[in-house]
Short mmCIF file of C-alpha atoms and ligand atoms in Angstrom, two decimals:
data_model
loop_
_atom_site.label_atom_id
_atom_site.label_comp_id
_atom_site.label_asym_id
_atom_site.label_seq_id
_atom_site.Cartn_x
_atom_site.Cartn_y
_atom_site.Cartn_z
CA MET A 30 0.00 0.00 0.00
CA LYS A 31 1.24 3.49 -0.90
CA PRO A 32 1.77 6.17 1.78
CA ARG A 33 -1.49 7.53 3.12
CA GLU A 34 -1.98 10.68 5.14
CA ILE A 35 -3.67 10.10 8.50
CA LYS A 36 -3.47 13.74 9.61
CA LYS A 37 -1.42 16.57 8.21
CA ASP A 38 2.20 15.38 8.06
CA ILE A 39 1.44 12.02 9.68
CA TYR A 40 1.58 9.18 7.16
CA TYR A 41 0.96 5.46 7.06
CA VAL A 42 3.98 3.87 5.35
CA GLY A 43 3.59 0.20 6.32
CA ALA A 44 2.94 -3.01 4.42
CA VAL A 45 -0.18 -5.16 4.10
CA ASP A 46 0.54 -8.90 4.08
CA TRP A 47 -2.54 -10.43 2.47
CA ASP A 48 -1.14 -13.92 2.02
CA ARG A 49 0.50 -14.73 5.35
CA ARG A 50 -1.34 -17.56 7.05
CA LEU A 51 0.85 -18.39 10.05
CA PHE A 52 2.68 -16.27 12.62
CA ASP A 53 5.59 -17.57 14.71
CA SER A 54 5.06 -20.87 12.85
CA LEU A 55 2.19 -21.28 15.31
CA ILE A 56 -0.61 -18.72 15.18
CA PRO A 57 -3.13 -19.01 12.30
CA LEU A 58 -3.78 -15.79 10.38
CA PRO A 59 -7.07 -16.43 8.55
CA ASP A 60 -7.31 -12.79 7.45
CA GLY A 61 -3.62 -12.07 6.77
CA THR A 62 -2.04 -9.17 8.67
CA SER A 63 -0.19 -5.89 8.23
CA TYR A 64 2.99 -4.34 9.62
CA ASN A 65 2.13 -0.71 10.20
CA SER A 66 4.79 2.00 10.15
CA TYR A 67 4.25 5.71 10.40
CA ILE A 68 6.09 8.88 9.47
CA ILE A 69 5.63 11.97 11.62
CA LYS A 70 7.03 15.27 10.37
CA GLY A 71 7.73 18.11 12.78
CA THR A 72 9.02 21.51 11.77
CA GLU A 73 12.58 20.40 12.56
CA LYS A 74 12.75 16.62 12.75
CA VAL A 75 11.20 13.55 11.17
CA ALA A 76 10.42 10.33 13.00
CA LEU A 77 9.60 6.88 11.71
CA ILE A 78 7.52 4.77 14.10
CA ASP A 79 8.38 1.06 13.83
CA THR A 80 9.49 -0.77 10.68
CA VAL A 81 8.09 -3.86 8.94
CA ASN A 82 8.63 -7.59 8.69
CA PRO A 83 11.89 -8.17 6.76
CA PRO A 84 10.33 -9.88 3.69
CA MET A 85 8.28 -6.69 3.12
CA LYS A 86 11.04 -4.17 3.76
CA ASP A 87 10.99 -2.95 0.13
CA VAL A 88 7.39 -1.77 0.58
CA LEU A 89 8.51 0.42 3.47
CA LEU A 90 11.62 1.68 1.67
CA ASP A 91 9.58 2.52 -1.47
CA ASN A 92 7.00 4.36 0.62
CA LEU A 93 9.71 6.43 2.27
CA ASP A 94 11.12 7.26 -1.18
CA GLU A 95 7.69 8.28 -2.36
CA LEU A 96 7.43 10.82 0.47
CA GLU A 97 10.77 12.27 -0.75
CA LEU A 98 12.12 12.53 2.76
CA LYS A 99 15.48 14.22 2.88
CA ARG A 100 16.25 12.66 6.23
CA ILE A 101 14.85 10.67 9.08
CA ASP A 102 16.13 11.76 12.48
CA TYR A 103 14.56 9.15 14.73
CA VAL A 104 13.40 5.61 14.17
CA ILE A 105 11.20 4.66 17.10
CA PHE A 106 11.25 0.99 18.06
CA ASN A 107 8.34 0.40 20.40
CA HIS A 108 9.06 -3.34 20.38
CA ALA A 109 11.98 -5.59 19.41
CA GLU A 110 10.05 -8.42 17.75
CA PRO A 111 11.29 -8.72 14.15
CA ASP A 112 7.89 -8.14 12.50
CA HIS A 113 8.34 -4.50 13.60
CA SER A 114 12.07 -4.15 14.07
CA GLY A 115 13.40 -6.50 11.40
CA SER A 116 14.15 -3.80 8.83
CA ILE A 117 16.39 -1.90 11.27
CA ARG A 118 19.65 -2.48 9.43
CA GLU A 119 18.29 -1.36 6.06
CA ILE A 120 16.60 1.73 7.52
CA LEU A 121 19.65 2.83 9.51
CA ALA A 122 21.86 2.28 6.46
CA LYS A 123 19.56 4.35 4.23
CA TYR A 124 19.30 7.17 6.78
CA PRO A 125 22.78 7.37 8.34
CA GLU A 126 21.90 10.32 10.58
CA ALA A 127 18.96 8.49 12.18
CA LYS A 128 19.02 7.36 15.79
CA ALA A 129 17.19 4.22 16.88
CA VAL A 130 15.01 5.29 19.84
CA CYS A 131 13.83 2.61 22.27
CA THR A 132 13.86 1.41 25.88
CA PRO A 133 17.19 0.22 27.30
CA LYS A 134 15.90 -3.38 27.27
CA CYS A 135 14.83 -3.04 23.66
CA LYS A 136 18.27 -1.73 22.70
CA ALA A 137 19.94 -4.82 24.18
CA MET A 138 17.53 -7.10 22.34
CA LEU A 139 18.02 -5.32 19.01
CA ILE A 140 21.80 -5.56 19.36
CA ASP A 141 21.51 -9.26 20.23
CA ARG A 142 19.28 -10.01 17.26
CA PHE A 143 20.47 -7.60 14.57
CA MET A 144 24.05 -6.71 15.59
CA VAL A 145 23.38 -2.96 15.32
CA ALA A 146 26.21 -0.66 16.46
CA GLU A 147 25.76 0.81 19.96
CA ASP A 148 26.25 4.38 18.78
CA ARG A 149 23.15 4.22 16.58
CA PHE A 150 20.89 4.12 19.65
CA LYS A 151 19.25 6.69 21.86
CA THR A 152 17.50 5.03 24.79
CA VAL A 153 14.56 6.70 26.50
CA GLU A 154 13.26 6.44 30.03
CA ASP A 155 9.62 6.17 31.00
CA LYS A 156 7.68 9.36 30.12
CA GLU A 157 10.73 10.92 28.43
CA THR A 158 9.90 13.25 25.55
CA LEU A 159 11.46 14.16 22.24
CA SER A 160 10.59 17.28 20.26
CA LEU A 161 10.19 17.14 16.48
CA GLY A 162 9.51 20.90 16.35
CA GLY A 163 5.88 21.75 17.04
CA ARG A 164 5.23 18.11 17.84
CA THR A 165 6.25 16.14 20.93
CA LEU A 166 6.72 12.41 21.25
CA GLU A 167 6.24 10.98 24.73
CA PHE A 168 7.50 7.46 25.38
CA ILE A 169 5.50 5.48 27.91
CA HIS A 170 7.07 2.26 29.09
CA LEU A 171 4.41 -0.46 29.07
CA PRO A 172 6.29 -3.69 29.70
CA TRP A 173 4.76 -7.03 28.77
CA VAL A 174 2.57 -5.96 25.88
CA HIS A 175 3.73 -8.57 25.11
CA TRP A 176 7.51 -8.70 25.61
CA PRO A 177 9.45 -7.24 28.56
CA GLU A 178 10.93 -4.33 26.58
CA THR A 179 7.75 -2.81 25.14
CA MET A 180 6.79 0.86 25.19
CA VAL A 181 4.19 2.97 23.40
CA THR A 182 4.66 6.38 21.80
CA TYR A 183 2.19 9.23 22.36
CA LEU A 184 2.10 12.19 20.01
CA ARG A 185 0.92 14.87 22.40
CA GLU A 186 -0.30 17.71 20.20
CA ASP A 187 -2.28 15.39 17.92
CA LYS A 188 -3.43 13.00 20.68
CA VAL A 189 -2.31 9.95 18.71
CA LEU A 190 -1.14 6.77 20.43
CA PHE A 191 1.27 4.45 18.61
CA PRO A 192 1.13 1.30 20.76
CA CYS A 193 2.73 -1.25 18.41
CA ASP A 194 1.18 -4.68 19.18
CA PHE A 195 -1.12 -3.32 21.91
CA PHE A 196 -4.68 -2.82 20.55
CA GLY A 197 -3.71 -4.48 17.25
CA SER A 198 -5.37 -7.15 15.15
CA HIS A 199 -4.25 -9.46 12.38
CA ILE A 200 -6.29 -8.18 9.44
CA ALA A 201 -5.17 -7.35 5.91
CA THR A 202 -7.41 -4.62 4.50
CA THR A 203 -7.37 -1.66 2.14
CA GLU A 204 -9.31 0.35 4.71
CA MET A 205 -7.06 2.51 6.84
CA PHE A 206 -9.51 2.78 9.76
CA VAL A 207 -11.71 0.16 11.39
CA ARG A 208 -14.96 0.12 9.40
CA ASP A 209 -16.16 -3.41 10.03
CA ALA A 210 -16.47 -3.39 13.80
CA GLY A 211 -17.64 -7.01 13.96
CA GLN A 212 -14.62 -8.32 12.04
CA GLU A 213 -12.33 -6.11 14.10
CA TYR A 214 -13.80 -7.29 17.41
CA GLU A 215 -13.33 -10.96 16.50
CA ALA A 216 -9.80 -10.45 15.16
CA ALA A 217 -8.75 -8.27 18.10
CA LYS A 218 -10.16 -10.79 20.57
CA ARG A 219 -8.25 -13.72 19.11
CA TYR A 220 -5.12 -11.52 18.98
CA TRP A 221 -5.67 -10.64 22.64
CA ALA A 222 -6.07 -14.34 23.47
CA GLU A 223 -2.98 -15.42 21.58
CA ILE A 224 -0.44 -12.85 22.73
CA MET A 225 -1.82 -10.48 25.39
CA MET A 226 -3.91 -12.71 27.69
CA PRO A 227 -0.89 -14.43 29.34
CA PHE A 228 0.05 -10.97 30.70
CA ARG A 229 -3.43 -9.92 31.82
CA LEU A 230 -2.34 -8.65 35.25
CA GLN A 231 0.48 -6.53 33.83
CA ILE A 232 -1.92 -5.26 31.19
CA GLN A 233 -4.34 -4.13 33.89
CA LYS A 234 -1.52 -1.95 35.25
CA ASN A 235 -0.75 -0.67 31.75
CA LEU A 236 -4.36 0.22 31.01
CA GLU A 237 -4.38 2.14 34.29
CA LYS A 238 -1.18 3.93 33.29
CA ILE A 239 -2.60 5.32 30.03
CA LYS A 240 -6.19 5.92 31.13
CA ASP A 241 -5.79 9.68 31.62
CA TYR A 242 -4.19 10.34 28.23
CA LYS A 243 -6.53 12.01 25.76
CA ILE A 244 -6.47 9.79 22.67
CA ASP A 245 -8.17 10.66 19.37
CA PHE A 246 -6.45 7.98 17.29
CA ILE A 247 -4.83 4.66 18.11
CA CYS A 248 -2.40 3.60 15.38
CA PRO A 249 -1.31 0.02 16.18
CA SER A 250 1.28 -1.89 14.22
CA HIS A 251 -1.08 -4.63 13.01
CA GLY A 252 -4.47 -4.22 11.36
CA PRO A 253 -6.66 -1.18 10.77
CA LEU A 254 -6.31 2.04 12.79
CA HIS A 255 -8.78 3.20 15.40
CA ASP A 256 -10.39 6.59 14.86
CA LYS A 257 -12.99 5.64 17.49
CA PRO A 258 -10.48 4.39 20.08
CA GLN A 259 -12.96 3.96 22.94
CA TYR A 260 -14.27 0.84 21.20
CA ILE A 261 -11.03 -1.12 21.44
CA MET A 262 -10.11 0.34 24.84
CA ASP A 263 -13.45 -0.82 26.27
CA ALA A 264 -12.91 -4.27 24.74
CA TYR A 265 -9.44 -4.54 26.30
CA HIS A 266 -10.82 -3.39 29.64
CA SER A 267 -13.50 -6.08 29.50
CA TRP A 268 -11.07 -8.85 28.50
CA ALA A 269 -8.58 -7.80 31.17
CA TYR A 270 -10.96 -7.29 34.08
CA ASP A 271 -14.40 -8.85 33.61
CA GLU A 272 -15.51 -12.11 35.18
CA PRO A 273 -15.91 -14.98 32.68
CA GLY A 274 -19.38 -15.66 31.25
CA ASN A 275 -21.78 -18.55 31.71
CA ILE A 276 -19.80 -20.36 29.02
CA VAL A 277 -18.25 -23.81 28.68
CA VAL A 278 -15.56 -24.47 26.08
CA ILE A 279 -15.04 -28.10 25.04
CA PRO A 280 -11.86 -28.81 23.07
CA TYR A 281 -11.98 -32.51 22.24
CA ILE A 282 -10.96 -35.21 19.85
CA SER A 283 -12.39 -38.64 19.15
CA MET A 284 -10.81 -41.65 17.45
CA HIS A 285 -13.68 -44.14 17.19
CA GLY A 286 -16.73 -42.08 18.16
CA SER A 287 -17.04 -42.79 21.90
CA THR A 288 -15.65 -39.47 23.13
CA ARG A 289 -17.61 -37.67 20.40
CA ALA A 290 -20.83 -39.27 21.67
CA MET A 291 -20.00 -38.10 25.20
CA VAL A 292 -19.27 -34.56 24.02
CA GLY A 293 -22.47 -34.41 21.98
CA TYR A 294 -24.52 -35.53 24.96
CA LEU A 295 -22.85 -33.10 27.37
CA VAL A 296 -23.32 -30.15 24.99
CA GLU A 297 -27.05 -30.85 24.84
CA ALA A 298 -27.25 -31.36 28.60
CA LEU A 299 -25.51 -28.07 29.31
CA ALA A 300 -27.56 -26.17 26.74
CA ARG A 301 -30.76 -27.48 28.37
CA ARG A 302 -29.50 -26.01 31.62
CA GLY A 303 -29.00 -22.57 30.07
CA VAL A 304 -25.23 -22.76 29.67
CA THR A 305 -23.61 -21.51 26.44
CA VAL A 306 -21.26 -24.13 24.98
CA LYS A 307 -18.52 -23.82 22.35
CA GLN A 308 -17.28 -27.14 20.98
CA PHE A 309 -13.98 -27.55 19.09
CA ASP A 310 -12.94 -30.76 17.33
CA LEU A 311 -9.15 -30.55 17.65
CA ALA A 312 -8.68 -32.70 14.53
CA VAL A 313 -9.84 -29.77 12.38
CA SER A 314 -10.21 -26.64 14.56
CA ASP A 315 -8.47 -23.31 14.11
CA ILE A 316 -6.48 -23.02 17.33
CA GLY A 317 -6.89 -19.22 17.25
CA LYS A 318 -10.68 -19.54 17.40
CA LEU A 319 -10.30 -21.85 20.37
CA ALA A 320 -7.99 -19.32 22.08
CA ALA A 321 -10.55 -16.54 21.51
CA ALA A 322 -13.31 -18.69 22.99
CA LEU A 323 -11.20 -19.22 26.12
CA VAL A 324 -11.13 -15.45 26.82
CA ASP A 325 -14.50 -15.50 28.58
CA ALA A 326 -15.17 -19.17 29.31
CA ALA A 327 -15.91 -20.06 32.93
CA THR A 328 -15.36 -23.79 32.46
CA ILE A 329 -13.10 -25.86 30.22
CA VAL A 330 -14.08 -29.47 29.55
CA ILE A 331 -11.32 -31.40 27.81
CA GLY A 332 -12.56 -34.38 25.81
CA THR A 333 -10.02 -37.05 24.95
CA PRO A 334 -9.70 -40.74 24.27
CA THR A 335 -6.78 -42.55 25.86
CA VAL A 336 -3.76 -43.00 23.59
CA LEU A 337 -0.88 -45.06 25.04
CA THR A 338 -2.24 -44.31 28.55
CA GLY A 339 -2.36 -40.51 28.09
CA PRO A 340 -4.39 -37.92 26.15
CA HIS A 341 -4.46 -37.78 22.37
CA PRO A 342 -1.45 -35.69 21.13
CA ASN A 343 -3.77 -33.02 19.67
CA VAL A 344 -5.33 -32.62 23.10
CA ALA A 345 -1.86 -32.40 24.66
CA HIS A 346 -1.03 -29.61 22.18
CA ALA A 347 -4.23 -27.71 23.05
CA ALA A 348 -3.68 -28.22 26.79
CA PHE A 349 -0.14 -26.88 26.49
CA LEU A 350 -1.41 -23.77 24.68
CA ALA A 351 -4.27 -23.22 27.13
CA ASN A 352 -1.81 -23.50 30.02
CA ALA A 353 0.47 -20.95 28.33
CA ILE A 354 -2.16 -18.33 27.54
CA LYS A 355 -3.72 -18.52 31.03
CA PRO A 356 -7.42 -17.92 30.47
CA LYS A 357 -9.47 -16.77 33.47
CA ALA A 358 -11.62 -19.92 33.61
CA LYS A 359 -12.69 -20.96 37.10
CA PHE A 360 -13.47 -24.65 36.57
CA ALA A 361 -12.13 -27.54 34.48
CA THR A 362 -12.73 -31.21 33.97
CA ILE A 363 -12.00 -34.08 31.59
CA ILE A 364 -14.28 -36.50 29.83
CA GLY A 365 -13.39 -39.38 27.53
CA SER A 366 -13.23 -43.05 26.79
CA PHE A 367 -10.52 -45.72 27.04
CA GLY A 368 -10.17 -49.27 25.78
CA TRP A 369 -8.31 -51.27 28.43
CA GLY A 370 -6.47 -48.91 30.80
CA THR A 371 -5.82 -45.19 31.31
CA LYS A 372 -3.87 -42.52 33.15
CA VAL A 373 -5.45 -39.77 31.10
CA VAL A 374 -6.72 -37.71 34.05
CA GLU A 375 -3.38 -37.53 35.87
CA THR A 376 -1.43 -36.88 32.67
CA THR A 377 -3.75 -34.17 31.36
CA ALA A 378 -4.17 -32.44 34.73
CA ALA A 379 -0.37 -32.24 35.06
CA MET A 380 -0.26 -30.29 31.78
CA ILE A 381 -2.29 -27.32 33.02
CA PRO A 382 -0.67 -26.11 36.28
CA ASN A 383 -1.07 -22.44 35.29
CA LEU A 384 -4.83 -22.67 35.17
CA LYS A 385 -6.10 -21.59 38.57
CA VAL A 386 -9.19 -23.73 38.31
CA GLU A 387 -11.25 -25.93 40.55
CA ILE A 388 -11.19 -29.42 39.06
CA ILE A 389 -14.66 -30.94 38.75
CA PRO A 390 -14.65 -34.78 39.00
CA PRO A 391 -14.00 -36.18 35.48
CA VAL A 392 -16.16 -38.68 33.61
CA ILE A 393 -13.87 -41.33 32.11
CA ILE A 394 -15.55 -44.45 30.76
CA LYS A 395 -14.64 -47.78 29.17
CA GLY A 396 -15.73 -48.24 25.56
CA TYR A 397 -18.85 -46.61 24.13
CA PRO A 398 -21.04 -44.63 26.61
CA LYS A 399 -23.94 -46.54 28.15
CA GLU A 400 -26.95 -45.47 30.21
CA ALA A 401 -24.98 -45.03 33.44
CA ASP A 402 -22.36 -42.99 31.58
CA PHE A 403 -24.99 -40.64 30.15
CA GLN A 404 -26.38 -40.25 33.67
CA ALA A 405 -22.88 -39.31 34.84
CA LEU A 406 -22.75 -36.67 32.10
CA ASP A 407 -26.12 -35.31 33.21
CA LYS A 408 -24.73 -35.06 36.73
CA LEU A 409 -21.64 -33.29 35.39
CA ALA A 410 -23.88 -30.80 33.55
CA ASP A 411 -25.79 -30.20 36.80
CA THR A 412 -22.54 -29.61 38.66
CA ILE A 413 -21.19 -27.15 36.05
CA ALA A 414 -24.46 -25.21 35.81
CA GLY A 415 -24.64 -25.09 39.62
CA LYS A 416 -21.07 -23.85 39.97
CA HIS A 417 -21.68 -21.10 37.40
CA LYS A 418 -24.77 -20.04 39.35
CA ASP A 419 -22.98 -20.11 42.70
CA ALA A 420 -20.14 -18.02 41.21
CA GLY A 421 -22.68 -15.38 40.11
CA LEU A 422 -22.01 -15.94 36.40
CA VAL A 423 -25.64 -16.56 35.40
FE1 LIG B 23 3.74 -7.83 16.15
FE2 LIG B 23 5.14 -8.78 19.09
O1 LIG B 23 5.08 -8.40 17.29
#
């Protein structure tokens, strides 16, 4: 995408990556993504905010040429992850007078990863400012959104926040601002689940730290920009603080149909009791959709057959991810079937130590479910619905 003016002398110069389908060789990107960079011109100095993923560096370099910039004085690195910092060597080579501006931790990480010379850096402390002439950049250290070195940049006179990953979403679009609020909400929620949710408590502190800043625009480094920023700030507040909903998420897999029959029965039983259920077959599910569903689930029910005494490997993968992203669920349990012997409960429970949940007694059966097994699932549905009610989630 060519440079686009956001406000007078503030330009979008980033790159839209329509075709990328996986991030970190892990996170699905069903809607592509973008690496947003911005040019801010003052009366005396010019700043570039963040760079782009290395394979798209020519898009950024061409955009800077198109603006016919004589110089760039500061390149602001809000975050050291290579999708935003990876063009550092090319940018600093093209603009030899430019200083890389970042937190001290970010400087160390950029030197480690990109072998940039020490004298190219200017580190900034929390709340430090830099004048561009008529425009002032304020750097607010917000660690753990989502690495330890992260900061955001606030352009005071224009009330624009450049938060890098914070408030972002993986969407490729030709629209500069959010115009499809439904698509944005879903994409931002899965993005929150995948990279921000593990740091929910630190993010609460960070939301508190920026709450008194007047913000007209949020310009993140992924996805469309926010010209109605309250929308995404309210969403982040809700995801960070709110109690989970009256929701059960069931990630499961079945090999010969027994566990699937149990899951189907339990879904119906819960729905009859007024509980919302989201069911994910781990043989085919988008793991990002599962992560998003975990944001406000009160209970997680893992469904797995027994494979070589433990859970199915796809379930182990999902359990590992759920443990890493630390959803705020309050209850968990396991259901499933085995053929001749099992240690599935002990093995699976040991995989989720980070989940601060009350374990509800599992329902593990031999072979295909029979009348007594369905009764046990009805009892489990009663227990879950009752716990949600007692916790005030209904
Ligand atoms: Fe978009 Fe943490 O990088």
